[in-house]
Coordinates of N, CA and C in Angstrom, one line a residue:
M14 N 131.0 77.6 91.1 CA 130.5 76.5 90.4 C 129.7 77.1 89.2
V15 N 129.8 76.5 88.1 CA 129.2 77.0 86.8 C 127.9 76.1 86.5
Y16 N 126.9 76.8 86.1 CA 125.6 76.2 85.8 C 125.5 76.1 84.3
E17 N 125.2 75.0 83.7 CA 125.1 74.8 82.3 C 123.8 75.5 81.8
E18 N 123.9 76.3 80.8 CA 122.8 77.0 80.2 C 121.6 76.1 79.9
K19 N 120.4 76.6 80.2 CA 119.2 75.9 79.9 C 118.1 76.9 79.5
E20 N 117.2 76.4 78.6 CA 116.1 77.2 78.2 C 114.8 76.6 78.7
I21 N 113.9 77.4 79.3 CA 112.6 77.0 79.7 C 111.5 77.8 79.1
V22 N 110.3 77.2 79.0 CA 109.2 78.0 78.5 C 108.3 78.4 79.7
L23 N 108.0 79.7 79.8 CA 107.2 80.2 80.9 C 105.7 80.0 80.7
K24 N 105.0 80.3 81.7 CA 103.5 80.2 81.7 C 102.9 81.0 80.6
N25 N 103.5 82.1 80.2 CA 103.0 83.0 79.1 C 103.6 82.6 77.8
E26 N 104.2 81.5 77.7 CA 104.8 80.9 76.5 C 106.1 81.6 76.0
K27 N 106.6 82.6 76.7 CA 107.9 83.2 76.4 C 109.0 82.3 76.9
K28 N 110.1 82.4 76.3 CA 111.3 81.6 76.6 C 112.2 82.3 77.6
A29 N 112.7 81.6 78.5 CA 113.7 82.2 79.5 C 115.0 81.4 79.4
I30 N 116.1 82.0 79.6 CA 117.4 81.4 79.6 C 117.9 81.4 81.0
F31 N 118.3 80.3 81.6 CA 118.9 80.1 82.8 C 120.4 79.9 82.5
R32 N 121.3 80.6 83.2 CA 122.7 80.4 83.1 C 123.5 81.0 84.2
S33 N 124.8 80.6 84.3 CA 125.6 81.3 85.3 C 125.9 82.7 84.8
P34 N 126.0 83.6 85.8 CA 126.4 85.0 85.4 C 127.9 85.0 85.0
V35 N 128.2 86.0 84.1 CA 129.5 86.2 83.7 C 129.9 87.7 84.0
A36 N 131.2 88.0 83.9 CA 131.7 89.3 84.3 C 130.9 90.4 83.5
E37 N 130.6 90.1 82.2 CA 129.9 91.1 81.4 C 128.5 91.4 81.9
D38 N 128.0 90.6 82.8 CA 126.6 90.8 83.4 C 126.7 91.8 84.6
A39 N 127.8 92.1 85.0 CA 128.0 92.9 86.3 C 127.1 94.2 86.3
K40 N 127.2 95.0 85.3 CA 126.4 96.2 85.2 C 124.9 95.9 85.3
D41 N 124.5 95.0 84.5 CA 123.0 94.6 84.5 C 122.6 94.1 85.9
M42 N 123.5 93.3 86.5 CA 123.2 92.7 87.8 C 123.0 93.8 88.8
L43 N 123.9 94.8 88.8 CA 123.7 95.9 89.8 C 122.4 96.7 89.6
E44 N 122.1 96.9 88.3 CA 120.8 97.6 88.0 C 119.6 96.7 88.5
Y45 N 119.7 95.4 88.2 CA 118.7 94.4 88.6 C 118.5 94.4 90.1
L46 N 119.6 94.4 90.9 CA 119.6 94.4 92.3 C 118.9 95.6 92.9
K47 N 119.2 96.8 92.3 CA 118.6 98.1 92.7 C 117.1 98.0 92.5
T48 N 116.7 97.6 91.3 CA 115.3 97.5 90.9 C 114.6 96.6 91.9
C49 N 115.1 95.4 92.1 CA 114.4 94.5 93.0 C 114.3 95.1 94.4
A50 N 115.3 95.7 94.9 CA 115.3 96.3 96.3 C 114.3 97.4 96.4
G51 N 114.0 98.1 95.3 CA 113.1 99.2 95.3 C 111.6 98.7 95.1
E52 N 111.4 97.5 94.7 CA 110.1 97.0 94.4 C 109.4 96.4 95.6
T53 N 110.1 96.1 96.7 CA 109.6 95.4 97.8 C 110.3 95.7 99.1
E54 N 109.7 95.6 100.2 CA 110.3 95.8 101.5 C 110.9 94.5 102.0
F55 N 110.7 93.4 101.2 CA 111.0 92.1 101.7 C 112.4 91.6 101.3
L56 N 113.3 92.4 100.8 CA 114.7 92.1 100.6 C 115.5 92.7 101.7
L57 N 116.7 92.2 101.9 CA 117.5 92.7 103.0 C 118.2 94.0 102.8
R58 N 118.0 94.6 101.6 CA 118.7 95.9 101.3 C 117.7 96.9 100.7
Y59 N 117.9 98.1 100.9 CA 117.3 99.2 100.2 C 118.1 99.5 98.9
P60 N 117.5 100.1 97.9 CA 118.3 100.4 96.7 C 119.6 101.1 96.9
E61 N 119.6 102.1 97.8 CA 120.8 102.9 98.0 C 121.9 102.0 98.7
E62 N 121.6 100.9 99.2 CA 122.6 100.0 99.8 C 123.2 99.1 98.7
C63 N 122.7 99.1 97.5 CA 123.2 98.3 96.4 C 124.2 99.2 95.7
D64 N 125.4 99.3 96.4 CA 126.3 100.3 95.9 C 127.7 99.7 95.5
A65 N 127.7 98.5 95.1 CA 128.9 97.9 94.6 C 129.3 98.5 93.3
T66 N 130.6 98.5 93.1 CA 131.1 99.0 91.8 C 131.0 97.9 90.7
V67 N 131.0 98.2 89.5 CA 131.0 97.2 88.4 C 132.1 96.2 88.6
E68 N 133.3 96.8 88.9 CA 134.5 95.9 89.1 C 134.3 95.0 90.2
G69 N 133.8 95.5 91.3 CA 133.5 94.7 92.5 C 132.5 93.6 92.2
E70 N 131.5 93.9 91.4 CA 130.5 92.9 91.1 C 131.1 91.9 90.1
E71 N 131.9 92.3 89.2 CA 132.6 91.4 88.3 C 133.4 90.3 89.1
N72 N 134.1 90.8 90.1 CA 134.9 90.0 90.9 C 134.0 89.0 91.8
F73 N 132.9 89.5 92.3 CA 132.0 88.7 93.0 C 131.4 87.6 92.1
L74 N 131.0 87.9 90.9 CA 130.4 86.9 90.0 C 131.5 85.9 89.7
K75 N 132.7 86.3 89.4 CA 133.8 85.4 89.1 C 134.0 84.4 90.3
S76 N 134.0 85.0 91.5 CA 134.3 84.2 92.7 C 133.2 83.1 92.9
I77 N 132.0 83.4 92.5 CA 130.9 82.4 92.6 C 131.2 81.3 91.6
N78 N 131.4 81.7 90.4 CA 131.7 80.7 89.3 C 132.9 79.8 89.6
D79 N 133.9 80.4 90.3 CA 135.1 79.6 90.6 C 135.0 78.8 91.9
S80 N 133.9 79.0 92.7 CA 133.8 78.4 94.0 C 133.2 77.0 93.9
E81 N 133.6 76.1 94.8 CA 133.1 74.8 94.9 C 131.9 74.8 95.8
H82 N 131.7 75.9 96.5 CA 130.6 76.0 97.6 C 129.5 76.9 97.3
S83 N 129.4 77.3 96.0 CA 128.4 78.3 95.7 C 128.1 78.2 94.2
I84 N 126.8 78.5 93.9 CA 126.4 78.5 92.5 C 125.3 79.6 92.3
M85 N 125.3 80.3 91.3 CA 124.3 81.3 91.0 C 123.7 81.0 89.6
I86 N 122.4 81.2 89.5 CA 121.7 81.1 88.2 C 121.0 82.4 88.0
V87 N 121.2 83.0 86.8 CA 120.5 84.2 86.4 C 119.5 83.8 85.3
C88 N 118.4 84.5 85.3 CA 117.3 84.2 84.4 C 117.2 85.4 83.5
F89 N 117.2 85.2 82.2 CA 116.9 86.3 81.2 C 115.7 86.0 80.4
V90 N 114.8 87.0 80.2 CA 113.7 86.9 79.4 C 113.8 88.0 78.4
E91 N 113.8 87.6 77.1 CA 113.9 88.5 76.0 C 115.1 89.5 76.2
G92 N 116.2 88.9 76.7 CA 117.4 89.7 76.9 C 117.5 90.5 78.2
E93 N 116.5 90.5 79.0 CA 116.4 91.3 80.2 C 116.6 90.4 81.4
M94 N 117.5 90.8 82.3 CA 117.7 90.0 83.6 C 116.4 90.1 84.4
A95 N 115.8 88.9 84.5 CA 114.5 88.9 85.2 C 114.6 88.4 86.7
G96 N 115.6 87.6 87.0 CA 115.7 87.1 88.3 C 117.0 86.3 88.5
N97 N 117.3 85.9 89.7 CA 118.4 85.1 90.0 C 118.2 84.3 91.3
C98 N 119.0 83.3 91.4 CA 119.0 82.5 92.7 C 120.4 82.2 93.0
H99 N 120.7 81.9 94.3 CA 122.0 81.7 94.7 C 121.9 80.5 95.7
L100 N 122.7 79.5 95.5 CA 122.8 78.3 96.4 C 124.2 78.3 97.0
S101 N 124.2 78.4 98.3 CA 125.5 78.4 99.0 C 125.6 77.2 99.9
F102 N 126.7 76.4 99.7 CA 126.9 75.1 100.4 C 127.8 75.4 101.6
Y103 N 127.4 74.9 102.8 CA 128.3 74.9 103.9 C 129.4 74.0 103.7
A104 N 130.6 74.4 104.2 CA 131.8 73.7 103.9 C 132.3 72.8 105.1
G105 N 131.9 73.1 106.3 CA 132.4 72.4 107.5 C 131.9 71.0 107.6
I106 N 132.7 70.2 108.2 CA 132.4 68.7 108.3 C 131.0 68.5 108.9
K107 N 130.7 69.3 110.0 CA 129.5 69.1 110.7 C 128.3 69.8 110.0
T108 N 128.5 70.6 109.0 CA 127.4 71.4 108.3 C 127.4 71.2 106.8
K109 N 128.2 70.3 106.3 CA 128.3 70.2 104.8 C 127.1 69.5 104.2
H110 N 126.2 69.1 105.0 CA 124.9 68.5 104.6 C 123.8 69.6 104.3
R111 N 124.2 70.8 104.6 CA 123.2 71.9 104.5 C 123.6 72.9 103.4
A112 N 122.6 73.6 102.8 CA 122.8 74.7 101.9 C 121.8 75.8 102.1
N113 N 122.2 77.0 101.8 CA 121.4 78.2 102.0 C 120.9 78.7 100.6
V114 N 119.6 79.0 100.5 CA 119.0 79.5 99.3 C 118.6 80.9 99.3
A115 N 118.9 81.7 98.2 CA 118.4 83.1 98.1 C 117.9 83.2 96.7
I116 N 116.8 84.0 96.6 CA 116.1 84.1 95.3 C 115.4 85.5 95.2
A117 N 115.4 86.1 94.0 CA 114.7 87.3 93.8 C 114.3 87.4 92.3
L118 N 113.2 88.1 92.1 CA 112.7 88.3 90.7 C 112.2 89.8 90.6
K119 N 112.4 90.4 89.5 CA 111.8 91.7 89.2 C 110.3 91.5 89.2
K120 N 109.6 92.5 89.8 CA 108.2 92.4 89.9 C 107.4 92.1 88.6
K121 N 107.9 92.6 87.5 CA 107.1 92.4 86.3 C 107.2 91.0 85.8
F122 N 108.1 90.2 86.4 CA 108.2 88.8 86.0 C 107.6 87.8 87.1
W123 N 107.0 88.4 88.1 CA 106.3 87.5 89.1 C 105.1 86.8 88.4
G124 N 104.8 85.6 88.9 CA 103.7 84.8 88.4 C 103.9 84.1 87.1
M125 N 105.1 84.1 86.5 CA 105.3 83.5 85.2 C 105.9 82.1 85.3
G126 N 106.2 81.6 86.6 CA 106.8 80.3 86.8 C 108.3 80.3 86.9
I127 N 108.9 81.5 86.9 CA 110.4 81.5 87.0 C 110.8 81.1 88.4
G128 N 110.2 81.5 89.4 CA 110.6 81.2 90.8 C 110.5 79.7 91.0
T129 N 109.4 79.1 90.6 CA 109.3 77.6 90.7 C 110.4 76.9 89.9
A130 N 110.6 77.3 88.7 CA 111.7 76.7 87.9 C 113.1 76.8 88.5
L131 N 113.4 78.0 89.0 CA 114.7 78.2 89.7 C 114.8 77.3 90.9
F132 N 113.7 77.2 91.7 CA 113.8 76.3 92.8 C 114.0 74.8 92.4
Q133 N 113.3 74.4 91.3 CA 113.5 73.1 90.8 C 115.0 72.8 90.5
E134 N 115.6 73.8 89.8 CA 117.0 73.7 89.5 C 117.9 73.6 90.7
M135 N 117.6 74.5 91.7 CA 118.4 74.5 92.9 C 118.3 73.2 93.7
I136 N 117.1 72.6 93.8 CA 116.8 71.4 94.5 C 117.6 70.2 93.8
Q137 N 117.6 70.2 92.5 CA 118.3 69.2 91.7 C 119.8 69.3 92.0
I138 N 120.3 70.5 91.9 CA 121.8 70.7 92.2 C 122.1 70.2 93.6
A139 N 121.3 70.6 94.6 CA 121.5 70.2 96.0 C 121.5 68.7 96.1
K140 N 120.6 68.0 95.5 CA 120.6 66.5 95.5 C 121.8 65.9 94.9
E141 N 122.3 66.5 93.8 CA 123.5 66.0 93.2 C 124.7 66.2 94.0
K142 N 124.7 67.2 94.9 CA 125.8 67.5 95.8 C 125.6 66.8 97.2
D143 N 124.6 65.9 97.2 CA 124.4 65.2 98.5 C 124.0 66.1 99.7
I144 N 123.3 67.1 99.4 CA 122.8 68.0 100.4 C 121.5 67.4 101.0
A145 N 121.4 67.4 102.3 CA 120.2 66.8 103.0 C 119.2 67.9 103.4
Q146 N 119.7 69.1 103.5 CA 118.8 70.2 104.0 C 119.0 71.5 103.3
L147 N 118.0 72.1 102.8 CA 118.0 73.4 102.2 C 117.4 74.4 103.2
E148 N 118.0 75.6 103.3 CA 117.5 76.6 104.3 C 117.4 77.9 103.6
L149 N 116.4 78.7 104.1 CA 116.2 80.1 103.6 C 115.5 80.9 104.7
T150 N 115.5 82.2 104.5 CA 114.7 83.0 105.4 C 113.7 83.8 104.6
V151 N 112.6 84.1 105.3 CA 111.5 85.0 104.6 C 111.1 86.0 105.7
I152 N 110.9 87.2 105.2 CA 110.5 88.3 106.1 C 109.0 88.3 106.3
E153 N 108.6 88.6 107.5 CA 107.2 88.6 107.9 C 106.4 89.5 106.9
G154 N 105.2 89.0 106.4 CA 104.4 89.8 105.5 C 104.6 89.4 104.1
N155 N 105.7 88.7 103.8 CA 106.0 88.3 102.4 C 105.3 87.0 102.1
E156 N 104.0 87.1 102.0 CA 103.1 85.9 101.9 C 103.3 85.3 100.5
R157 N 103.5 86.1 99.5 CA 103.7 85.5 98.1 C 105.0 84.6 98.1
A158 N 106.1 85.1 98.6 CA 107.3 84.2 98.7 C 107.1 83.0 99.6
K159 N 106.5 83.2 100.7 CA 106.2 82.1 101.7 C 105.4 81.0 101.0
A160 N 104.4 81.4 100.2 CA 103.6 80.4 99.6 C 104.4 79.6 98.5
L161 N 105.3 80.3 97.8 CA 106.2 79.6 96.9 C 107.1 78.6 97.6
Y162 N 107.6 79.1 98.7 CA 108.6 78.2 99.5 C 107.8 77.0 100.0
E163 N 106.6 77.2 100.5 CA 105.8 76.1 101.0 C 105.5 75.1 99.9
K164 N 105.1 75.7 98.7 CA 104.8 74.9 97.5 C 106.0 74.0 97.2
M165 N 107.2 74.5 97.4 CA 108.4 73.8 97.1 C 108.9 72.9 98.2
G166 N 108.1 72.8 99.3 CA 108.4 71.8 100.3 C 109.1 72.4 101.6
F167 N 109.2 73.7 101.7 CA 109.8 74.3 102.8 C 108.8 74.5 103.9
S168 N 109.2 74.4 105.2 CA 108.3 74.8 106.3 C 109.1 75.6 107.3
V169 N 108.3 76.4 108.0 CA 108.9 77.3 109.0 C 109.3 76.5 110.2
V170 N 110.5 76.7 110.7 CA 111.0 76.0 111.8 C 111.4 76.9 113.0
A171 N 111.5 78.2 112.7 CA 111.9 79.2 113.7 C 111.6 80.6 113.3
E172 N 111.5 81.5 114.3 CA 111.3 82.9 114.0 C 112.3 83.7 114.7
H173 N 112.7 84.8 114.1 CA 113.6 85.7 114.7 C 112.9 87.1 114.9
P174 N 112.4 87.4 116.1 CA 111.7 88.6 116.3 C 112.5 89.9 116.0
N175 N 111.9 90.9 115.5 CA 112.6 92.2 115.3 C 113.9 92.1 114.5
A176 N 113.9 91.2 113.5 CA 115.1 90.9 112.7 C 115.3 92.0 111.7
I177 N 114.2 92.6 111.2 CA 114.2 93.6 110.2 C 113.6 94.9 110.7
R178 N 114.3 96.0 110.5 CA 113.8 97.3 110.8 C 113.7 98.2 109.6
L179 N 112.5 98.5 109.2 CA 112.2 99.4 108.0 C 112.5 100.8 108.3
K180 N 112.6 101.6 107.3 CA 113.0 103.1 107.5 C 112.0 103.8 108.4
D181 N 110.7 103.3 108.3 CA 109.7 104.0 109.1 C 109.7 103.5 110.6
G182 N 110.6 102.6 110.9 CA 110.7 102.1 112.3 C 110.0 100.8 112.5
T183 N 109.2 100.4 111.6 CA 108.4 99.1 111.7 C 109.4 98.0 111.9
M184 N 109.2 97.1 112.9 CA 110.0 95.9 113.1 C 109.3 94.7 112.6
L185 N 110.0 93.9 111.8 CA 109.4 92.7 111.3 C 110.2 91.4 111.7
K186 N 109.5 90.3 111.8 CA 110.1 89.0 112.1 C 110.8 88.5 110.8
E187 N 111.7 87.6 111.0 CA 112.3 86.8 109.9 C 112.1 85.4 110.3
F188 N 111.6 84.6 109.3 CA 111.3 83.2 109.6 C 112.3 82.3 108.9
L189 N 112.8 81.3 109.6 CA 113.7 80.3 109.0 C 112.9 79.2 108.5
M190 N 113.1 78.9 107.2 CA 112.3 77.8 106.6 C 113.3 76.7 106.1
I191 N 112.9 75.5 106.2 CA 113.8 74.4 105.9 C 113.1 73.4 105.0
K192 N 113.8 72.8 104.1 CA 113.3 71.7 103.3 C 114.3 70.5 103.4
T193 N 113.8 69.4 103.8 CA 114.6 68.2 103.9 C 114.6 67.5 102.6
L194 N 115.7 67.1 102.1 CA 115.8 66.4 100.8 C 115.9 64.9 101.0

């Protein structure tokens, strides 16, 4: 599914562009993913696990744009990929009222309003698609993200103990959060 390009003004008065990713973004996307994975323990991958090829990423981005069940929005600030979000719609008859949300931002872009604006876009798209429930997970200790999700109307409904194991052996819970539309 393709997202129509949109410009927003951030808290710091800079402009950001939201749009669907294109094949030419693949190399930047891979670098962005590695950067994000290295800036926090709260993503599901370490930087060395972000090992897709440019060709593989091009194909992945194309598959999202061609899909009826998925949409991705990338955010650019002054030409730099700052963040992205991904909304995946369940396809089954019994689950098609649900969608899964994923979002990440480079650390230098935290606190500018990008996360809130991306969520507003995802919520609007979900409503247009007649989605009744948005779902996401957050890793224990990620209070910044949890606060954003709660601000956007999500609440914790379940926890998965020992869902994440860090390199140092630390085990963390993962919390399922849901927003009813």
